[in-house]
Amino acid sequence: MQQSLNPWITHPVPADGADTAAPEAHVPQAAVISAPLRGMVEPDAADRLARRTVSGSAALWVTGAHGGSGESRIADLIGGARVTDHCWPVLQDGSKPRVLLICRADMRGLTAAQSALTQWASGAAPELDLLGLAVLADAPGKTPKPLRDFAAIVGGGAPRLWTLPWVEAWRHGDSTTPPPPAREYQRFITDLAALATDTTPSTNH
């Protein structure tokens, strides 16, 4: 599938039948954009995520595009995941980390995610395997349509997109174990578990 040089022009459309598989047959959606794109212009320095050398290992590194994105909450849901404190991770052994980018579904969060994805797509981020973007609801209730539309546009610049609903229990400090029962979270956790243990060589960066 040929990909536009500007991934925010169109929103990826699943292949026919992609959503008809039985739950037991579910596999993570295929990446539409799997590597930086030639011709993308990197964002201004002020809009880039910093790099951070991390020690140890993790099946998945969770990178928030901004403060308050929900890094720790999401990392708690996924076995073997660690947070990066809103920085792109650089591994001490030189290997390529698998990274999930996350943001909140408000304008500030989505704009920060778009800048981070622009940085990655332009090749200005460190070498990594970006699995996709998770957008967490920023308030109870239905997300306003302009923000839903913008989230779809921003997510079109990521290899994969997950949109996750509000979890009221988190507001009260309740534990994230067991994970939220919402179908979106169950599918998200299943996807990430499969992607984080996939041994297929990556084509990223």
PDB file of C-alpha atoms in Angstrom, residues 14-201:
ATOM      1  CA  PRO A  14      -9.157  -0.870   7.461  1.00  0.00           C
ATOM      2  CA  ALA A  15      -9.241  -3.485   4.756  1.00  0.00           C
ATOM      3  CA  ASP A  16     -12.648  -4.977   3.977  1.00  0.00           C
ATOM      4  CA  GLY A  17     -13.553  -7.553   6.590  1.00  0.00           C
ATOM      5  CA  ALA A  18     -10.881  -6.427   9.039  1.00  0.00           C
ATOM      6  CA  ASP A  19     -13.440  -6.017  11.813  1.00  0.00           C
ATOM      7  CA  THR A  20     -15.396  -9.201  11.106  1.00  0.00           C
ATOM      8  CA  ALA A  21     -12.965 -11.696  12.647  1.00  0.00           C
ATOM      9  CA  ALA A  22     -14.148 -13.616  15.668  1.00  0.00           C
ATOM     10  CA  PRO A  23     -12.613 -12.408  18.969  1.00  0.00           C
ATOM     11  CA  GLU A  24     -10.537 -15.566  19.307  1.00  0.00           C
ATOM     12  CA  ALA A  25      -9.085 -14.970  15.842  1.00  0.00           C
ATOM     13  CA  HIS A  26      -8.205 -11.337  16.502  1.00  0.00           C
ATOM     14  CA  VAL A  27      -4.738 -10.133  15.572  1.00  0.00           C
ATOM     15  CA  PRO A  28      -3.424  -6.564  15.881  1.00  0.00           C
ATOM     16  CA  GLN A  29      -4.146  -4.347  12.920  1.00  0.00           C
ATOM     17  CA  ALA A  30      -1.354  -4.125  10.380  1.00  0.00           C
ATOM     18  CA  ALA A  31       0.789  -1.005  10.450  1.00  0.00           C
ATOM     19  CA  VAL A  32      -0.096   1.482   7.713  1.00  0.00           C
ATOM     20  CA  ILE A  33       3.036   3.565   8.306  1.00  0.00           C
ATOM     21  CA  SER A  34       5.874   1.402   9.573  1.00  0.00           C
ATOM     22  CA  ALA A  35       8.880   3.680   9.178  1.00  0.00           C
ATOM     23  CA  PRO A  36       9.866   7.354   8.814  1.00  0.00           C
ATOM     24  CA  LEU A  37       8.808   8.873   5.507  1.00  0.00           C
ATOM     25  CA  ARG A  38      11.090  10.511   2.998  1.00  0.00           C
ATOM     26  CA  GLY A  39      10.240  14.179   2.573  1.00  0.00           C
ATOM     27  CA  MET A  40       8.777  14.800   6.029  1.00  0.00           C
ATOM     28  CA  VAL A  41      10.071  17.984   7.676  1.00  0.00           C
ATOM     29  CA  GLU A  42      11.086  17.661  11.317  1.00  0.00           C
ATOM     30  CA  PRO A  43       9.334  19.911  13.854  1.00  0.00           C
ATOM     31  CA  ASP A  44      10.948  22.880  15.560  1.00  0.00           C
ATOM     32  CA  ALA A  45      13.290  21.981  18.418  1.00  0.00           C
ATOM     33  CA  ALA A  46      10.788  23.298  20.981  1.00  0.00           C
ATOM     34  CA  ASP A  47       8.159  20.825  19.733  1.00  0.00           C
ATOM     35  CA  ARG A  48      10.332  17.706  19.822  1.00  0.00           C
ATOM     36  CA  LEU A  49      10.396  15.081  22.527  1.00  0.00           C
ATOM     37  CA  ALA A  50      13.782  14.788  24.205  1.00  0.00           C
ATOM     38  CA  ARG A  51      15.875  11.623  24.138  1.00  0.00           C
ATOM     39  CA  ARG A  52      16.589   9.722  27.346  1.00  0.00           C
ATOM     40  CA  THR A  53      19.041   6.886  27.857  1.00  0.00           C
ATOM     41  CA  VAL A  54      17.288   4.177  29.862  1.00  0.00           C
ATOM     42  CA  SER A  55      18.820   1.262  31.726  1.00  0.00           C
ATOM     43  CA  GLY A  56      17.556  -2.280  31.843  1.00  0.00           C
ATOM     44  CA  SER A  57      15.088  -3.828  29.463  1.00  0.00           C
ATOM     45  CA  ALA A  58      11.363  -3.874  28.796  1.00  0.00           C
ATOM     46  CA  ALA A  59       9.014  -5.645  26.431  1.00  0.00           C
ATOM     47  CA  LEU A  60       7.488  -2.242  25.723  1.00  0.00           C
ATOM     48  CA  TRP A  61       8.440   1.349  26.488  1.00  0.00           C
ATOM     49  CA  VAL A  62       5.496   3.710  27.075  1.00  0.00           C
ATOM     50  CA  THR A  63       6.200   7.301  26.013  1.00  0.00           C
ATOM     51  CA  GLY A  64       3.813  10.110  26.871  1.00  0.00           C
ATOM     52  CA  ALA A  65       3.672  12.927  24.333  1.00  0.00           C
ATOM     53  CA  HIS A  66       3.082  15.385  27.202  1.00  0.00           C
ATOM     54  CA  GLY A  67       2.757  15.587  30.969  1.00  0.00           C
ATOM     55  CA  GLY A  68      -0.432  14.014  32.284  1.00  0.00           C
ATOM     56  CA  SER A  69      -0.767  11.728  29.274  1.00  0.00           C
ATOM     57  CA  GLY A  70      -1.282   8.600  31.377  1.00  0.00           C
ATOM     58  CA  GLU A  71       2.096   6.909  30.898  1.00  0.00           C
ATOM     59  CA  SER A  72       2.086   5.124  34.241  1.00  0.00           C
ATOM     60  CA  ARG A  73      -1.563   4.060  33.991  1.00  0.00           C
ATOM     61  CA  ILE A  74      -1.021   2.417  30.624  1.00  0.00           C
ATOM     62  CA  ALA A  75       2.302   0.839  31.599  1.00  0.00           C
ATOM     63  CA  ASP A  76       0.567  -0.757  34.598  1.00  0.00           C
ATOM     64  CA  LEU A  77      -1.860  -2.505  32.245  1.00  0.00           C
ATOM     65  CA  ILE A  78       0.755  -4.146  30.040  1.00  0.00           C
ATOM     66  CA  GLY A  79       3.071  -6.852  31.300  1.00  0.00           C
ATOM     67  CA  GLY A  80       6.741  -5.986  30.907  1.00  0.00           C
ATOM     68  CA  ALA A  81       6.080  -2.316  30.089  1.00  0.00           C
ATOM     69  CA  ARG A  82       8.074   0.609  31.498  1.00  0.00           C
ATOM     70  CA  VAL A  83       7.620   4.371  31.237  1.00  0.00           C
ATOM     71  CA  THR A  84      10.121   6.799  29.703  1.00  0.00           C
ATOM     72  CA  ASP A  85       9.057  10.048  31.421  1.00  0.00           C
ATOM     73  CA  HIS A  86       7.876  11.755  28.222  1.00  0.00           C
ATOM     74  CA  CYS A  87      11.097  11.124  26.312  1.00  0.00           C
ATOM     75  CA  TRP A  88      12.076   8.866  23.432  1.00  0.00           C
ATOM     76  CA  PRO A  89      14.021   5.957  24.957  1.00  0.00           C
ATOM     77  CA  VAL A  90      17.587   5.172  23.946  1.00  0.00           C
ATOM     78  CA  LEU A  91      18.810   1.770  25.136  1.00  0.00           C
ATOM     79  CA  GLN A  92      22.301   1.468  26.583  1.00  0.00           C
ATOM     80  CA  ASP A  93      23.032  -1.696  24.616  1.00  0.00           C
ATOM     81  CA  GLY A  94      22.211   0.005  21.316  1.00  0.00           C
ATOM     82  CA  SER A  95      19.228  -2.219  20.529  1.00  0.00           C
ATOM     83  CA  LYS A  96      15.975  -0.854  19.124  1.00  0.00           C
ATOM     84  CA  PRO A  97      13.228  -0.288  21.741  1.00  0.00           C
ATOM     85  CA  ARG A  98       9.583  -1.024  21.047  1.00  0.00           C
ATOM     86  CA  VAL A  99       7.630   2.118  21.883  1.00  0.00           C
ATOM     87  CA  LEU A 100       3.986   3.037  22.409  1.00  0.00           C
ATOM     88  CA  LEU A 101       3.211   6.763  22.184  1.00  0.00           C
ATOM     89  CA  ILE A 102       0.274   7.991  24.255  1.00  0.00           C
ATOM     90  CA  CYS A 103      -1.618  11.248  24.705  1.00  0.00           C
ATOM     91  CA  ARG A 104      -4.860  12.641  26.098  1.00  0.00           C
ATOM     92  CA  ALA A 105      -7.801  13.336  23.819  1.00  0.00           C
ATOM     93  CA  ASP A 106      -7.797  17.104  24.379  1.00  0.00           C
ATOM     94  CA  MET A 107      -6.357  19.640  21.942  1.00  0.00           C
ATOM     95  CA  ARG A 108      -3.124  20.031  23.907  1.00  0.00           C
ATOM     96  CA  GLY A 109      -2.527  16.290  24.028  1.00  0.00           C
ATOM     97  CA  LEU A 110      -3.376  15.640  20.398  1.00  0.00           C
ATOM     98  CA  THR A 111      -1.203  18.530  19.219  1.00  0.00           C
ATOM     99  CA  ALA A 112       1.708  17.186  21.279  1.00  0.00           C
ATOM    100  CA  ALA A 113       1.186  13.729  19.786  1.00  0.00           C
ATOM    101  CA  GLN A 114       1.141  15.168  16.280  1.00  0.00           C
ATOM    102  CA  SER A 115       4.457  16.922  16.931  1.00  0.00           C
ATOM    103  CA  ALA A 116       5.977  13.710  18.309  1.00  0.00           C
ATOM    104  CA  LEU A 117       4.761  11.727  15.301  1.00  0.00           C
ATOM    105  CA  THR A 118       6.124  14.387  12.956  1.00  0.00           C
ATOM    106  CA  GLN A 119       9.473  14.057  14.724  1.00  0.00           C
ATOM    107  CA  TRP A 120       9.395  10.280  14.280  1.00  0.00           C
ATOM    108  CA  ALA A 121       8.158  10.393  10.677  1.00  0.00           C
ATOM    109  CA  SER A 122      10.882  12.873   9.706  1.00  0.00           C
ATOM    110  CA  GLY A 123      13.592  10.602  11.089  1.00  0.00           C
ATOM    111  CA  ALA A 124      14.510  13.057  13.856  1.00  0.00           C
ATOM    112  CA  ALA A 125      13.635  10.634  16.670  1.00  0.00           C
ATOM    113  CA  PRO A 126      16.174   8.052  17.846  1.00  0.00           C
ATOM    114  CA  GLU A 127      16.135   4.579  16.309  1.00  0.00           C
ATOM    115  CA  LEU A 128      13.061   2.773  17.617  1.00  0.00           C
ATOM    116  CA  ASP A 129      10.160   0.522  16.684  1.00  0.00           C
ATOM    117  CA  LEU A 130       7.045   2.667  17.078  1.00  0.00           C
ATOM    118  CA  LEU A 131       4.027   0.384  17.521  1.00  0.00           C
ATOM    119  CA  GLY A 132       1.402   3.112  17.451  1.00  0.00           C
ATOM    120  CA  LEU A 133      -0.474   5.852  19.279  1.00  0.00           C
ATOM    121  CA  ALA A 134      -2.974   5.390  22.132  1.00  0.00           C
ATOM    122  CA  VAL A 135      -5.354   8.305  22.749  1.00  0.00           C
ATOM    123  CA  LEU A 136      -6.856   8.332  26.255  1.00  0.00           C
ATOM    124  CA  ALA A 137     -10.127  10.129  26.973  1.00  0.00           C
ATOM    125  CA  ASP A 138      -9.538  13.288  28.985  1.00  0.00           C
ATOM    126  CA  ALA A 139     -13.011  13.491  30.579  1.00  0.00           C
ATOM    127  CA  PRO A 140     -16.126  11.385  31.193  1.00  0.00           C
ATOM    128  CA  GLY A 141     -18.715  11.126  28.463  1.00  0.00           C
ATOM    129  CA  LYS A 142     -18.459  11.268  24.717  1.00  0.00           C
ATOM    130  CA  THR A 143     -15.492  13.096  23.225  1.00  0.00           C
ATOM    131  CA  PRO A 144     -16.653  16.137  21.192  1.00  0.00           C
ATOM    132  CA  LYS A 145     -16.729  15.498  17.456  1.00  0.00           C
ATOM    133  CA  PRO A 146     -14.028  18.085  16.567  1.00  0.00           C
ATOM    134  CA  LEU A 147     -11.620  16.313  18.926  1.00  0.00           C
ATOM    135  CA  ARG A 148     -12.628  12.867  17.631  1.00  0.00           C
ATOM    136  CA  ASP A 149     -11.994  14.050  14.097  1.00  0.00           C
ATOM    137  CA  PHE A 150      -8.634  15.553  15.029  1.00  0.00           C
ATOM    138  CA  ALA A 151      -7.654  12.347  16.850  1.00  0.00           C
ATOM    139  CA  ALA A 152      -8.384  10.383  13.672  1.00  0.00           C
ATOM    140  CA  ILE A 153      -6.217  12.762  11.652  1.00  0.00           C
ATOM    141  CA  VAL A 154      -3.338  12.616  14.157  1.00  0.00           C
ATOM    142  CA  GLY A 155      -3.644   8.840  14.418  1.00  0.00           C
ATOM    143  CA  GLY A 156      -3.295   8.611  10.647  1.00  0.00           C
ATOM    144  CA  GLY A 157       0.357   9.535  11.167  1.00  0.00           C
ATOM    145  CA  ALA A 158       1.028   6.566  13.484  1.00  0.00           C
ATOM    146  CA  PRO A 159       1.551   2.901  12.574  1.00  0.00           C
ATOM    147  CA  ARG A 160      -1.598   2.054  14.575  1.00  0.00           C
ATOM    148  CA  LEU A 161      -4.207   3.972  16.556  1.00  0.00           C
ATOM    149  CA  TRP A 162      -6.115   2.998  19.689  1.00  0.00           C
ATOM    150  CA  THR A 163      -8.741   5.285  21.242  1.00  0.00           C
ATOM    151  CA  LEU A 164      -9.472   4.455  24.878  1.00  0.00           C
ATOM    152  CA  PRO A 165     -12.449   5.566  26.986  1.00  0.00           C
ATOM    153  CA  TRP A 166     -12.497   7.336  30.338  1.00  0.00           C
ATOM    154  CA  VAL A 167     -11.950   5.154  33.437  1.00  0.00           C
ATOM    155  CA  GLU A 168     -13.735   6.699  36.413  1.00  0.00           C
ATOM    156  CA  ALA A 169     -11.956   4.442  38.930  1.00  0.00           C
ATOM    157  CA  TRP A 170      -8.616   6.007  38.035  1.00  0.00           C
ATOM    158  CA  ARG A 171      -9.883   9.401  39.179  1.00  0.00           C
ATOM    159  CA  HIS A 172     -10.302   7.969  42.693  1.00  0.00           C
ATOM    160  CA  GLY A 173      -6.892   6.329  42.740  1.00  0.00           C
ATOM    161  CA  ASP A 174      -8.180   2.780  42.316  1.00  0.00           C
ATOM    162  CA  SER A 175      -5.691   0.164  41.179  1.00  0.00           C
ATOM    163  CA  THR A 176      -5.356  -0.606  37.479  1.00  0.00           C
ATOM    164  CA  THR A 177      -5.305  -4.337  38.300  1.00  0.00           C
ATOM    165  CA  PRO A 178      -7.446  -5.971  37.049  1.00  0.00           C
ATOM    166  CA  PRO A 179      -7.605  -3.889  33.856  1.00  0.00           C
ATOM    167  CA  PRO A 180     -10.711  -1.865  32.990  1.00  0.00           C
ATOM    168  CA  PRO A 181     -13.509  -4.098  31.633  1.00  0.00           C
ATOM    169  CA  ALA A 182     -14.254  -1.865  28.648  1.00  0.00           C
ATOM    170  CA  ARG A 183     -13.988  -3.714  25.331  1.00  0.00           C
ATOM    171  CA  GLU A 184     -11.567  -1.094  23.990  1.00  0.00           C
ATOM    172  CA  TYR A 185      -9.093  -1.784  26.796  1.00  0.00           C
ATOM    173  CA  GLN A 186      -9.345  -5.543  26.440  1.00  0.00           C
ATOM    174  CA  ARG A 187      -8.606  -5.310  22.729  1.00  0.00           C
ATOM    175  CA  PHE A 188      -5.817  -2.784  23.342  1.00  0.00           C
ATOM    176  CA  ILE A 189      -4.104  -5.001  25.925  1.00  0.00           C
ATOM    177  CA  THR A 190      -4.412  -8.025  23.629  1.00  0.00           C
ATOM    178  CA  ASP A 191      -2.915  -6.062  20.740  1.00  0.00           C
ATOM    179  CA  LEU A 192       0.015  -4.751  22.754  1.00  0.00           C
ATOM    180  CA  ALA A 193       0.787  -8.142  24.264  1.00  0.00           C
ATOM    181  CA  ALA A 194       1.010  -9.611  20.766  1.00  0.00           C
ATOM    182  CA  LEU A 195       3.015  -6.727  19.312  1.00  0.00           C
ATOM    183  CA  ALA A 196       5.453  -6.568  22.221  1.00  0.00           C
ATOM    184  CA  THR A 197       6.341 -10.249  21.805  1.00  0.00           C
ATOM    185  CA  ASP A 198       6.352 -10.348  18.003  1.00  0.00           C
ATOM    186  CA  THR A 199       9.700 -11.631  16.761  1.00  0.00           C
ATOM    187  CA  THR A 200       9.195 -10.513  13.148  1.00  0.00           C
ATOM    188  CA  PRO A 201      12.059  -8.194  12.169  1.00  0.00           C
TER     189      PRO A 201
END
